[in-house]
Coordinates of C-alpha atoms in Angstrom, one line a residue:
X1243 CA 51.2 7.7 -30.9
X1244 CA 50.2 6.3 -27.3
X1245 CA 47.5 8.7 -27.1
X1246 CA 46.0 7.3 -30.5
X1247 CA 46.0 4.1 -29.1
X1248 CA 44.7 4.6 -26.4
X1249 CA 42.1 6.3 -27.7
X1250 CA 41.3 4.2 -30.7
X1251 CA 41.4 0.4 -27.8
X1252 CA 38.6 2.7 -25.5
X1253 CA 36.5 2.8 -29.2
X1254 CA 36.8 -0.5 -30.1
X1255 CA 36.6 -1.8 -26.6
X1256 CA 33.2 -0.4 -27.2
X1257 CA 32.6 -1.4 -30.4
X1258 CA 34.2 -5.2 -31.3
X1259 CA 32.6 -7.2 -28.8
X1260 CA 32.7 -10.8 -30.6
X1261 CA 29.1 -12.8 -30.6
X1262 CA 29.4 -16.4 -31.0
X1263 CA 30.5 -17.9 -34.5
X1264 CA 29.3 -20.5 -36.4
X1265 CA 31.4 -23.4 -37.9
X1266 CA 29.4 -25.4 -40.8
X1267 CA 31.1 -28.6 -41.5
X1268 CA 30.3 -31.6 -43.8
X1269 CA 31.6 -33.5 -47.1
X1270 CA 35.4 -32.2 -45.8
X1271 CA 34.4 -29.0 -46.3
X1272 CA 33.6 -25.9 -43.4
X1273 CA 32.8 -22.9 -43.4
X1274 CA 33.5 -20.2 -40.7
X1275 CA 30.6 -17.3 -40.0
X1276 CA 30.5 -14.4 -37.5
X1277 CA 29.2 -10.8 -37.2
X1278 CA 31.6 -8.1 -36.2
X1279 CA 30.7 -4.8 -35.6
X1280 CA 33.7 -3.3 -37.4
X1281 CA 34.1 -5.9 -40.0
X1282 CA 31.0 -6.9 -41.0
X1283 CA 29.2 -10.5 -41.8
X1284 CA 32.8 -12.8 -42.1
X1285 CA 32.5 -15.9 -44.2
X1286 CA 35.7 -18.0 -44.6
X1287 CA 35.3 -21.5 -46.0
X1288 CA 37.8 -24.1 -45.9
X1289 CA 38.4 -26.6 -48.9
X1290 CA 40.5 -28.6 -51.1
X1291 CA 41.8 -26.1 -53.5
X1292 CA 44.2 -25.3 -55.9
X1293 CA 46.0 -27.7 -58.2
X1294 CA 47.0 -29.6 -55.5
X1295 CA 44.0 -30.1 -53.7
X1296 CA 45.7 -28.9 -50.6
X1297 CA 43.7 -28.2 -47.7
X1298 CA 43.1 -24.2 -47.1
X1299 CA 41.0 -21.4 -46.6
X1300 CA 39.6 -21.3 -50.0
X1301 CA 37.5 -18.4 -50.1
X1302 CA 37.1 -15.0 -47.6
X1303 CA 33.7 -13.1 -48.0
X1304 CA 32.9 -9.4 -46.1
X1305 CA 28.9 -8.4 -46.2
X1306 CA 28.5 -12.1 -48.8
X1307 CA 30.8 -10.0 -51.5
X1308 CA 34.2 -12.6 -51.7
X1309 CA 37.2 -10.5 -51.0
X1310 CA 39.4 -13.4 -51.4
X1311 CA 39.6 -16.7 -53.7
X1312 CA 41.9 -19.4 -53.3
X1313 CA 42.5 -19.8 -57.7
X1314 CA 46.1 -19.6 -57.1
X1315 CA 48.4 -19.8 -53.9
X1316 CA 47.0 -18.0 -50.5
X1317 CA 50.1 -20.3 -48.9
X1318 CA 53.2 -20.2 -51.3
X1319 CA 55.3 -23.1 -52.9
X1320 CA 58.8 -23.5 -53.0
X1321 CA 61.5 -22.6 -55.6
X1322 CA 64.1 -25.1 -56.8
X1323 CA 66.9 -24.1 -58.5
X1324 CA 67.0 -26.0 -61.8
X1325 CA 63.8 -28.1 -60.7
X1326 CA 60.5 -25.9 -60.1
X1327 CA 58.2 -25.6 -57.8
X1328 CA 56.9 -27.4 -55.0
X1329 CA 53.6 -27.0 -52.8
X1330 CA 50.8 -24.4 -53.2
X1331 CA 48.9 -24.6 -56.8
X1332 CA 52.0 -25.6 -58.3
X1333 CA 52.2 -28.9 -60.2
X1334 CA 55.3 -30.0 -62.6
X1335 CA 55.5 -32.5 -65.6
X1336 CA 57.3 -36.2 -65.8
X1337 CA 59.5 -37.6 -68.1
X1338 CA 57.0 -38.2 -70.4
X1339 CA 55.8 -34.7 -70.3
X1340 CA 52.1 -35.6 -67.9
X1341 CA 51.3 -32.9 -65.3
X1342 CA 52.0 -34.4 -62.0
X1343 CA 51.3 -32.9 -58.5
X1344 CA 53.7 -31.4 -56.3
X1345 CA 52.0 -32.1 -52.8
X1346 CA 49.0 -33.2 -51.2
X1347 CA 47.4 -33.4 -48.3
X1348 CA 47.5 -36.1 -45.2
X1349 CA 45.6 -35.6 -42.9
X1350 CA 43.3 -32.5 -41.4
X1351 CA 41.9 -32.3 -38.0
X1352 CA 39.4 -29.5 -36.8
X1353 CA 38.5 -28.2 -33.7
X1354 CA 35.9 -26.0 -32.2
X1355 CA 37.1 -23.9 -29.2
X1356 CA 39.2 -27.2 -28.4
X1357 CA 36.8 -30.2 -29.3
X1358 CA 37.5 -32.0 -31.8
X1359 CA 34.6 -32.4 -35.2
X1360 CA 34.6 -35.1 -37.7
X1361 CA 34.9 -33.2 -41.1
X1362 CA 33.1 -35.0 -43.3
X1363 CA 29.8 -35.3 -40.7
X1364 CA 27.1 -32.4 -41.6
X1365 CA 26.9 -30.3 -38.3
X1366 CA 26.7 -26.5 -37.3
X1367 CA 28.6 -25.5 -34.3
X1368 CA 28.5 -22.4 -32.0
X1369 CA 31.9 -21.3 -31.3
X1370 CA 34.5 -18.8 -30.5
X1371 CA 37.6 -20.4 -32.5
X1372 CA 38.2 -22.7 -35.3
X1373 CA 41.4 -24.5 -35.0
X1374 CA 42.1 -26.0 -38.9
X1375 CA 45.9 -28.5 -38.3
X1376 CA 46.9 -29.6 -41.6
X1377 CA 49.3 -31.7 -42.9
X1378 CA 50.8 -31.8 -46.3
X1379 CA 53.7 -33.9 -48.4
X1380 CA 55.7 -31.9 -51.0
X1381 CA 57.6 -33.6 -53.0
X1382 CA 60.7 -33.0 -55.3
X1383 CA 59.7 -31.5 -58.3
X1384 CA 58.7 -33.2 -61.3
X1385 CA 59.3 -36.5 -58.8
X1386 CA 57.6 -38.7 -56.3
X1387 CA 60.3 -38.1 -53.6
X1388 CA 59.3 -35.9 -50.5
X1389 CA 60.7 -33.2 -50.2
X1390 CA 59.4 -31.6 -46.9
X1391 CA 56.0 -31.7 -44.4
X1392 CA 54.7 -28.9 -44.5
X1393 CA 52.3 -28.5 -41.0
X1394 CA 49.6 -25.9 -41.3
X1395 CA 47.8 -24.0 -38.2
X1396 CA 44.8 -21.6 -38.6
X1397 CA 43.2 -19.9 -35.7
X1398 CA 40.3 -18.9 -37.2
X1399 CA 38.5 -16.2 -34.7
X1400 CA 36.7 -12.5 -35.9
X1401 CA 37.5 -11.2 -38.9
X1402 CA 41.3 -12.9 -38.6
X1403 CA 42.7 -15.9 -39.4
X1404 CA 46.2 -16.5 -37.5
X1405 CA 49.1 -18.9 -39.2
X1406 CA 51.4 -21.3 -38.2
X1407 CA 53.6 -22.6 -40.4
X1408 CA 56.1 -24.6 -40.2
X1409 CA 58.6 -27.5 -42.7
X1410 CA 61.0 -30.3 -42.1
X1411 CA 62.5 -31.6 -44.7
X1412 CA 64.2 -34.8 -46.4
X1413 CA 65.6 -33.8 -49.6
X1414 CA 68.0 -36.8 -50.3
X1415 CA 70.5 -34.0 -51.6
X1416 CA 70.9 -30.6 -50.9
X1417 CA 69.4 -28.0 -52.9
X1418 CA 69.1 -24.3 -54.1
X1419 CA 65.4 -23.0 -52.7
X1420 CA 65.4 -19.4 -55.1
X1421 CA 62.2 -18.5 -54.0
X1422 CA 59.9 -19.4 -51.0
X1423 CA 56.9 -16.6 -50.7
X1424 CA 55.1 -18.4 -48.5
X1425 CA 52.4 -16.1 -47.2
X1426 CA 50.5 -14.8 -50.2
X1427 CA 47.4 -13.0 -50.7
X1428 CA 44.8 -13.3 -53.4
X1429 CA 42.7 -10.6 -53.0
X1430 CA 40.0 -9.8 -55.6
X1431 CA 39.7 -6.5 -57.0
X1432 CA 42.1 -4.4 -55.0
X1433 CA 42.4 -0.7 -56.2
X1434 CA 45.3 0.5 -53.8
X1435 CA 48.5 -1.3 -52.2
X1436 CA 50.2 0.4 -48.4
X1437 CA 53.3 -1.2 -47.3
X1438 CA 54.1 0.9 -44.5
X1439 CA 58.2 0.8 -43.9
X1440 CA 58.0 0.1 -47.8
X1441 CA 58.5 2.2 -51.2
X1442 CA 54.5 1.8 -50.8
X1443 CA 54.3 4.5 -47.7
X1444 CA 50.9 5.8 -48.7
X1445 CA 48.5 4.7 -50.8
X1446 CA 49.3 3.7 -54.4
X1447 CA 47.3 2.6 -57.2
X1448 CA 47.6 -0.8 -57.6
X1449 CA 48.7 -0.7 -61.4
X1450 CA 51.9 1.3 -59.9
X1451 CA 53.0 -1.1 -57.5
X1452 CA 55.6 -3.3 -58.2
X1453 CA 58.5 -4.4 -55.5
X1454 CA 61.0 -3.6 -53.4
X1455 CA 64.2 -5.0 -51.7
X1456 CA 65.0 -6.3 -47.8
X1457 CA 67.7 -3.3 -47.3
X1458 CA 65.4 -0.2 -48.4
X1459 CA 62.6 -1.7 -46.0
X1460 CA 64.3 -3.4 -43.2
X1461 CA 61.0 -2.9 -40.7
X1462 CA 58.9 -4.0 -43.3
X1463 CA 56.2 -6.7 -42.2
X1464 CA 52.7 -5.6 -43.3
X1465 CA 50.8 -4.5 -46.8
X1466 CA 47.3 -4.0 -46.6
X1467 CA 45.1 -4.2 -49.6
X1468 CA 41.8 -1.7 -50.6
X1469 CA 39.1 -2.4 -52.8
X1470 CA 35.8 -1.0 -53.0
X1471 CA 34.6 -4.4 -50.6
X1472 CA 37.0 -3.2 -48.1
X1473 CA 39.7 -4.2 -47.0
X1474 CA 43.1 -7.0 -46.5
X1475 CA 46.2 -7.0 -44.1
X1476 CA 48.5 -9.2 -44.4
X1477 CA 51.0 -9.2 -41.2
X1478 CA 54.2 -11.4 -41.2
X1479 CA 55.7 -11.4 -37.3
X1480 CA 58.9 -10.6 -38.0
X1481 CA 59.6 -12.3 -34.2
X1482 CA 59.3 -15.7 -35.2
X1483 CA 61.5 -17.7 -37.6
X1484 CA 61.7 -16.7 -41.4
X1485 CA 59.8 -13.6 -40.8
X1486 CA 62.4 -11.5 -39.9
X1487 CA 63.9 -12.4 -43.3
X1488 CA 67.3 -14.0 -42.3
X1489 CA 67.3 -16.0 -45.0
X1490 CA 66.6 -13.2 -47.7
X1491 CA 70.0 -10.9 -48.7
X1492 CA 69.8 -7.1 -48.1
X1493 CA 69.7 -6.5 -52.2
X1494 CA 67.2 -9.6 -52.6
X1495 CA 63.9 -8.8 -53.0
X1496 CA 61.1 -8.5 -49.3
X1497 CA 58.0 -7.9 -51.5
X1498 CA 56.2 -8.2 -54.8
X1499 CA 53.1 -6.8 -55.7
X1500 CA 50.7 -6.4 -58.1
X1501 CA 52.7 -9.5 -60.2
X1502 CA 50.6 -12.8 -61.6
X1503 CA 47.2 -10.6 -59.8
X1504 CA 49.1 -11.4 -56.4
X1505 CA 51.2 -9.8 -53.4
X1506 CA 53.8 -11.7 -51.7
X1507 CA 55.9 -12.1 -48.3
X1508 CA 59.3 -13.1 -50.1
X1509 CA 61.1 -15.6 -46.8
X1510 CA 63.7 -17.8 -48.4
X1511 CA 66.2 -15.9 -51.4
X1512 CA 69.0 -18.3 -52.8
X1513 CA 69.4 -20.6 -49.9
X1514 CA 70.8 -24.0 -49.5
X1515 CA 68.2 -26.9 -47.9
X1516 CA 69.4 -30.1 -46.5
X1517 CA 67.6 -33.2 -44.8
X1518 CA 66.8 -32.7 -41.5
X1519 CA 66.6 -28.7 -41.4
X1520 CA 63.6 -27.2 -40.6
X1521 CA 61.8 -23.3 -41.0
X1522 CA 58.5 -21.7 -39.5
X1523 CA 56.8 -18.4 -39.8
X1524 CA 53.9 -16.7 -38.1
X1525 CA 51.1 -14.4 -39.7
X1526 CA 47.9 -13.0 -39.6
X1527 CA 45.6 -12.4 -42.0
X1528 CA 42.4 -9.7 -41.2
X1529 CA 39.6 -8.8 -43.1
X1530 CA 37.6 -5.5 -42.1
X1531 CA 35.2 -2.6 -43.9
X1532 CA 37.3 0.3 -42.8
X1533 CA 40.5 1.3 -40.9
X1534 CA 40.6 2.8 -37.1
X1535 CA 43.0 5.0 -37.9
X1536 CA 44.4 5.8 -41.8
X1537 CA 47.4 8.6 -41.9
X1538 CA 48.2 6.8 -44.8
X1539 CA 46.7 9.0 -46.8
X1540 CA 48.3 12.5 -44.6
X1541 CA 51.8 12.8 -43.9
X1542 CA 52.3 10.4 -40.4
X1543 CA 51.4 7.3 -41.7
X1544 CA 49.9 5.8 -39.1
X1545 CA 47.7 3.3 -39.8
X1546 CA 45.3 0.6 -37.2
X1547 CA 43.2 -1.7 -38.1
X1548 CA 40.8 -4.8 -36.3
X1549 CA 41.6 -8.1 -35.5
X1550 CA 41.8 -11.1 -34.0
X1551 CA 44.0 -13.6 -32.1
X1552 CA 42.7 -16.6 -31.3
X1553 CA 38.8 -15.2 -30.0
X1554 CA 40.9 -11.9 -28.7
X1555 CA 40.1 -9.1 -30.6
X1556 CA 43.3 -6.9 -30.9
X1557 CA 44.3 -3.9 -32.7
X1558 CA 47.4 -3.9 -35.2
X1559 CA 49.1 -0.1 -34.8
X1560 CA 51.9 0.4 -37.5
X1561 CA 53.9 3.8 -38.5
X1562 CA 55.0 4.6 -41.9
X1563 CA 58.4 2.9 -41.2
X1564 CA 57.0 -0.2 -40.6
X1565 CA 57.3 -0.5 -36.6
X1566 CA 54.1 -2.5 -35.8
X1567 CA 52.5 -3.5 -32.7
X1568 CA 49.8 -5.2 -31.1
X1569 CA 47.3 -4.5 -28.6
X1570 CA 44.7 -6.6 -27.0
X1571 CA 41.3 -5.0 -26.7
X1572 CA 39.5 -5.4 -23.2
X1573 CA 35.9 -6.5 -23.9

């Protein structure tokens, strides 16, 4: 294994040298652009989306074909016991059976390599990293109390966008969250699911995939998606707060595929939430063409693929029981 990374860092040392972005911004929308060798021409645009107009990456493009479309939730809601949902693309109905929202967004603040850009001013920006900071209000479902605030970071840099999440809440009472998937993935077309430390240890056709639980997988923090576009991983760091699923039981279930034309991260199982506690989780999403290394479909199940953290490109090395690292590229 260390001689395949060492090898595959001197290639992409060689290879993923990052040119200058370019952030267009205007009307409270942007959009991020940049060529990368190993990825190809990155478009991610940033938008209110989904049925609560919530402030995300709304749409993911490799080589102008869109690999990824914000319709549903690309950043889960919450799961009330007895209530429904909260956040995401999730609204609920009142009393008198109207469709009302379950969040929305306060406030948004951008940044290019560190300075700060009006949103809603028409401007294009060369730059290494867009820094997206959102703010959102959920609310109790089916209510107008707030539930939690829900603080959004993306690092937007290469063919990655990095996430930091993290809630407070202010439930007046304590309730059951069921179901908190939080880092989702909407990825159009996919053929083939790999969830290395998973039941999905080598390639599987999509239509077979369905889910499996936290104790047949307990190194589990990564599926990676394949269509004929290319490719999405989606990486949960397992070293930071609900990602190394403390608050999911051993027979609950870690993943779920291939359900409502989504994959999910499952973080909270059957938990109580009161005022005043908080959770966070860290993850990276990476778009590329194809894989550095693939023994996903041989018998070690190895698998690397680009990225990037924050304008560093890096290479994600995982084995087939899930064991993943990361390692920065010199450029």
């Amino acid at each position: 294994m260390t001689n395949r990374i060492f090898i595959s860092t001197l290639l992409l040392s060689a290879a993923f040298g990052l040119s200058a972005a370019t952030v267009i911004s205007g009307e409270g929308k942007l959009s991020f652009r940049e060529h990368t060798p190993l990825a190809g021409d990155i478009r991610i645009d940033f938008a209110p989306c989904m049925a609560n107009q919530l402030f995300t990456f709304s749409e993911v493009a490799i080589d102008s074909t869109v690999v990824n479309r914000t319709g549903s939730d690309n950043i889960g809601p919450f799961g009330v016991a007895g209530g429904g949902w909260s956040g995401g693309n999730h609204t609920n109905k009142d009393a008198d059976g109207k469709e009302m929202r379950s969040a929305r967004t306060e406030s948004v603040q951008v940044y290019t390599d560190g300075q700060p850009i009006d949103l809603a001013q028409p401007d294009t920006i060369a730059c290494g990293v867009l820094t997206v900071q959102v703010v959102n209000t959920l609310f109790m479902p089916a209510d107008t109390v707030r539930f939690c605030t829900e603080t959004m970071i993306y690092t937007v840099s290469g063919n990655s966008i990095d996430v930091q999440a993290s809630h407070t809440f202010f439930n007046p009472q304590p309730v059951l969250v069921d179901r908190y998937y939080g880092m989702q993935s909407m990825m159009i077309g996919e053929t083939e699911m790999l969830t290395p430390g998973g039941a999905y240890r080598s390639w599987t056709p999509i239509g077979d995939v369905d889910r499996f639980d936290h104790a047949s997988a307990p190194d589990f923090c990564l599926f990676v998606e394949h269509s004929p576009a290319g490719y999405q991983a989606c990486l949960m760091d397992s070293a930071t707060g609900l990602g190394d699923r403390h608050m999911v039981d051993a027979s609950d279930w870690v993943f779920i595929g291939n359900s409502w034309s989504k994959a999910y991260h499952k973080l909270i199982g059957s938990r109580k939430i009161s005022a005043g506690d908080t959770t966070s989780w860290h993850g990276v999403y990476s778009w590329f063409k194809e894989p550095l290394l693939d023994g996903a479909r041989g018998a070690d199940g190895h698998y690397a693929f680009p990225a990037s953290i924050a304008g560093q490109p890096v290479v994600f090395y995982t084995d087939k029981t899930g064991k993943t690292i990361l390692t920065p590229v010199n450029q």
